[in-house]
Structure formats: structure tokens, C-alpha cells
Amino acid sequence: PEGLISAPTTKTPAGTVVVAFGGTGLGAENGRGANQASDSYKNWGVAETMFRRSPSDEALPWVGESFTIAPDLSSATIKVQQGIPFQVVDGFDAGDLTAHDVAFSMNDHNGATNPESIGGQAGDFAGLWGEWVAVDDATITFDFVAYDGTWQLDYANQSGQAFNVFSEQAFIQKGEDWVADHVVATGPFQIEEWLRDESFTIVNRPGTHWLAELEPKSERIQVLQVSEPATRLALLRTGDVDMASLEPKDAAKLDLNDFTMSNSGGSTQHGLFFSGNLWEDVYAGGPHKGETLPTKATFVHDLPWIGSPGKHGDDDMEQAKAIRRALALAIDRDLVNESLVAGLGNIVDVMYFSSLHPNWPGSSHEYPYDPDEAVALIKAQDPDYQKGSAPKDGPLGGHAFEISVYAQGGSPMRDEIAAAVAGFWADIGLTTFALKFSYQ
């Protein structure tokens, strides 16, 4: 079509896929979970974890062959696939993966079993389970601190916040300093070169991968860190890269008769979390189970969107729920998609629950744009909450309050969406502002 960008002749070497990657930094090569090794190793194909998800959303085995859960949900057992060879790195051959490598990798990352861990999920794992124990080469057992039904689909799965399985023998034989700079894992791709925060190159490791369906279709992939979205588009346009992660508004400029648009299966959702809604009064588990929790700082202030049972009146929970619903109804999701995402997105009504999924319940969980209803809902509440600096001359009068929106830094689209949400809320009379900084 006229005005769209046509595909160029590629300038990249034959047999190599060159990718322009966005985000805030590729970091350095790092082969230890406790040192915050990249979660993306399991996505790039360098490392592997326990389970996978199929395109149709079914749970699939990976390093974990199967699992069972105790009837009282107190513990679980995982059977580990045998005969998975580790990559040979700088002449070091760690042999085949066993349950001992799995247990080492989890316990090294878990903040409960390794207090010095700065791994990305150190705190999440600590809240889920205790030490993982290798009963033999093929069996892992662990006790749940608090059972979570998503443990296998999120915290031990390629599609979630899982850990990488690294070689325990590399840590024992080569030492901490060596594994801090070398990745010894089992994926079909092996790191050939890594330049901190600049680029990395991964190659199809010798031999056939143990899981045939994961055998690479490319011999070499080079990933370039290109933080500026316009530069990624320019590199794709000139043929200097074969693939690029693009902002939706830039992707809409490409002629899809020439280019192919795809995703990794890890689609990004943008949603609102009303932080502070922590309602437990006693510890649910652990050594202090049943004891009274200390006063929550969020309850010092009576914020309208946070329910506080017993602190600010018996109906505070219902009041907060009504205000959260009003805030949801005040956002024109279709306009955000059309204006900021080039119409390429899908509406998110409930965070982490895709409306495209076959289990989506439909209209009962949807929030159609209705600013008039949003104003009516807020004005129906007792304005006994903290209002901040909100003026009283808007549509909400004395019911107006102040609220901020946090945008995780590093994505122009994310920043724009946060600003749009703040704008929609300002339209109904709230005092709003967007906070944009890195997520730590």
C-alpha cells in the first residue's frame, strides 16, 4: 500500500539472524541465579527450566518430566528428565543434568535458602516453598510455605517468572568467579560472545538437541542492544537487521505484504494495580502463623481506592471497590488501542486474564467506557477519604481526590498509556499525575 515501508534486501550474513532488541540493557553474561542471571536465557534457548506451555495453553514437560502434589497441598514431587547433556563451555564438560543441578539452581536463587541471593525471583520463591531436595538423580521434593496454584505455570515455567537450571558441578569445580562469567546450561543455543550491554551472539550447539522439537532453525543469532525505538525501525528498514522489537506505532508503518509481524508468545499486558489492598490481619503461614500482623502503613491514610476492614468503617471495603470500578469505567481502552498502539493490541479488562482465552467469561468481567457512570459511582460514596490537593470545582465537586499512575520506565508506549490513563481520570475531575521511573 502507498506510504508503507517496503522490505529491503538484507545486509546480514547468511546463516545469521540479527535482531535489534529494545529494553534497558542486555547486561552481562552471568551463569548463576543468585547473581541475577538473566531470566531470558530460558526464552532465548540458552537455558531451560522445568515446564513449558503449548501454543494452545496446555502444560508441557521440559526438564521436569512430571509432578505430583500432596493431597493436603503441603508438598510436591517433580520427576526430572534424564539424559540431558550440559553444554561444554571453554572445555569444561559438566556431563548430564540431574535432580541435583535442579535443586542447586533453585536453592541458590531462592532468598529463603540463600539470603545473599539477588536473583529476580528470590523473594517470590521464598514465599512459595522451602528447600528443594534431590532425593536421587531423577527426583525433587519440596514443601510449600504457602500453596499457590500457579506455581508450575509461572514460577517453574518458560512462560512465567521461572529460574534457569545451571550446572552444580560448574559451580563446585570451577568456582563462583568462573560461573559469574560463564553460562553452563542445557539449551539448544550456546553463548559464543557477549559484550556487556551491547550485544550477544548465540550458536546452535554441536549435535542434535535432546528435545527434537526445540532443535534450532538458525545456526547463529546475534542480538544488538538498541534502546531508541526509531533506530530499531531504521535498522530494519535498511536491512541491517532481520528482526526488531518495535513500538506498535512504528510497526504500523511497515507493509505486511513484505514484512512478517509476530511475537514470542510472551505478549505484554498493561494493567493497573491498586497497591496497598493487603487485608490479612494475621500471618497465614511460616513461623508466625496465626500471630497478629503489624499495622500496615497503607492504612495510616484513608485512600479512597483502598479498603481497610475495621479501620475506617464497616463499609469501607465496598466503598473502595465502587471507586476502583469507577476508575476502571473512566478509561477508554478502545481509544488507547487506536491512538497509542496503532490498533494492534487487544483490550485488557482483567490483568493476566486475556479476553482471547477460551475461558474468558465475557461481559461480566468487562469495563466499558462510561465516564458518566464513573462520576455517579464516586458521588454516591461518603467522601470521608483523604482527598489530597484535588480542587472541588470539577464534575466530582467535594468527592474529588488525588491519585497517581506509575509507569514502569523504559517503554515510550508504556509512558504514553500511563499519561492517557491519568488524562481520562482528570477528565472526570480527579487530580492526577504519572510517575515514570525504572522498576526495581
mmCIF file with all atom_site columns, C-alpha atoms in Angstrom, residues 267-273 328-329 331-334 336-337 341 345-356 360 365-368 417 421:
data_model
loop_
_atom_site.group_PDB
_atom_site.id
_atom_site.type_symbol
_atom_site.label_atom_id
_atom_site.label_alt_id
_atom_site.label_comp_id
_atom_site.label_asym_id
_atom_site.label_entity_id
_atom_site.label_seq_id
_atom_site.pdbx_PDB_ins_code
_atom_site.Cartn_x
_atom_site.Cartn_y
_atom_site.Cartn_z
_atom_site.occupancy
_atom_site.B_iso_or_equiv
_atom_site.pdbx_formal_charge
_atom_site.auth_seq_id
_atom_site.auth_comp_id
_atom_site.auth_asym_id
_atom_site.auth_atom_id
_atom_site.pdbx_PDB_model_num
ATOM 1  C CA . SER A 1 267 ? 2.703   -10.770 24.961 1.00 0.00 ? 267 SER A CA 1
ATOM 2  C CA . THR A 1 268 ? 2.836   -7.751  27.245 1.00 0.00 ? 268 THR A CA 1
ATOM 3  C CA . GLN A 1 269 ? -0.259  -6.650  29.134 1.00 0.00 ? 269 GLN A CA 1
ATOM 4  C CA . HIS A 1 270 ? -0.610  -3.221  30.673 1.00 0.00 ? 270 HIS A CA 1
ATOM 5  C CA . GLY A 1 271 ? -2.840  -3.018  33.721 1.00 0.00 ? 271 GLY A CA 1
ATOM 6  C CA . LEU A 1 272 ? -3.468  -1.107  36.915 1.00 0.00 ? 272 LEU A CA 1
ATOM 7  C CA . PHE A 1 273 ? -2.580  -2.496  40.313 1.00 0.00 ? 273 PHE A CA 1
ATOM 8  C CA . ALA A 1 328 ? -11.914 1.315   35.527 1.00 0.00 ? 328 ALA A CA 1
ATOM 9  C CA . LEU A 1 329 ? -15.023 2.640   33.766 1.00 0.00 ? 329 LEU A CA 1
ATOM 10 C CA . ILE A 1 331 ? -10.718 4.612   30.814 1.00 0.00 ? 331 ILE A CA 1
ATOM 11 C CA . ASP A 1 332 ? -11.462 4.425   27.075 1.00 0.00 ? 332 ASP A CA 1
ATOM 12 C CA . ARG A 1 333 ? -9.468  1.304   26.240 1.00 0.00 ? 333 ARG A CA 1
ATOM 13 C CA . ASP A 1 334 ? -10.502 1.282   22.579 1.00 0.00 ? 334 ASP A CA 1
ATOM 14 C CA . VAL A 1 336 ? -5.919  3.923   23.807 1.00 0.00 ? 336 VAL A CA 1
ATOM 15 C CA . ASN A 1 337 ? -5.536  0.956   21.458 1.00 0.00 ? 337 ASN A CA 1
ATOM 16 C CA . VAL A 1 341 ? -0.998  1.063   19.948 1.00 0.00 ? 341 VAL A CA 1
ATOM 17 C CA . GLY A 1 345 ? -3.440  -4.522  20.707 1.00 0.00 ? 345 GLY A CA 1
ATOM 18 C CA . ASN A 1 346 ? -6.283  -6.286  22.474 1.00 0.00 ? 346 ASN A CA 1
ATOM 19 C CA . ILE A 1 347 ? -8.360  -4.863  25.293 1.00 0.00 ? 347 ILE A CA 1
ATOM 20 C CA . VAL A 1 348 ? -7.323  -5.813  28.846 1.00 0.00 ? 348 VAL A CA 1
ATOM 21 C CA . ASP A 1 349 ? -10.177 -5.725  31.346 1.00 0.00 ? 349 ASP A CA 1
ATOM 22 C CA . VAL A 1 350 ? -8.694  -8.071  33.961 1.00 0.00 ? 350 VAL A CA 1
ATOM 23 C CA . MET A 1 351 ? -4.912  -8.128  34.256 1.00 0.00 ? 351 MET A CA 1
ATOM 24 C CA . TYR A 1 352 ? -3.343  -11.522 33.421 1.00 0.00 ? 352 TYR A CA 1
ATOM 25 C CA . PHE A 1 353 ? -6.616  -12.864 32.015 1.00 0.00 ? 353 PHE A CA 1
ATOM 26 C CA . SER A 1 354 ? -6.736  -12.459 28.237 1.00 0.00 ? 354 SER A CA 1
ATOM 27 C CA . SER A 1 355 ? -10.133 -11.789 26.698 1.00 0.00 ? 355 SER A CA 1
ATOM 28 C CA . LEU A 1 356 ? -8.957  -14.003 23.794 1.00 0.00 ? 356 LEU A CA 1
ATOM 29 C CA . TRP A 1 360 ? -12.832 -15.704 29.304 1.00 0.00 ? 360 TRP A CA 1
ATOM 30 C CA . HIS A 1 365 ? -15.700 -9.115  33.659 1.00 0.00 ? 365 HIS A CA 1
ATOM 31 C CA . GLU A 1 366 ? -15.575 -6.170  31.242 1.00 0.00 ? 366 GLU A CA 1
ATOM 32 C CA . TYR A 1 367 ? -15.442 -2.420  31.916 1.00 0.00 ? 367 TYR A CA 1
ATOM 33 C CA . PRO A 1 368 ? -16.994 -0.481  29.014 1.00 0.00 ? 368 PRO A CA 1
ATOM 34 C CA . ILE A 1 417 ? -0.536  4.739   28.150 1.00 0.00 ? 417 ILE A CA 1
ATOM 35 C CA . VAL A 1 421 ? -4.968  6.915   31.959 1.00 0.00 ? 421 VAL A CA 1
#
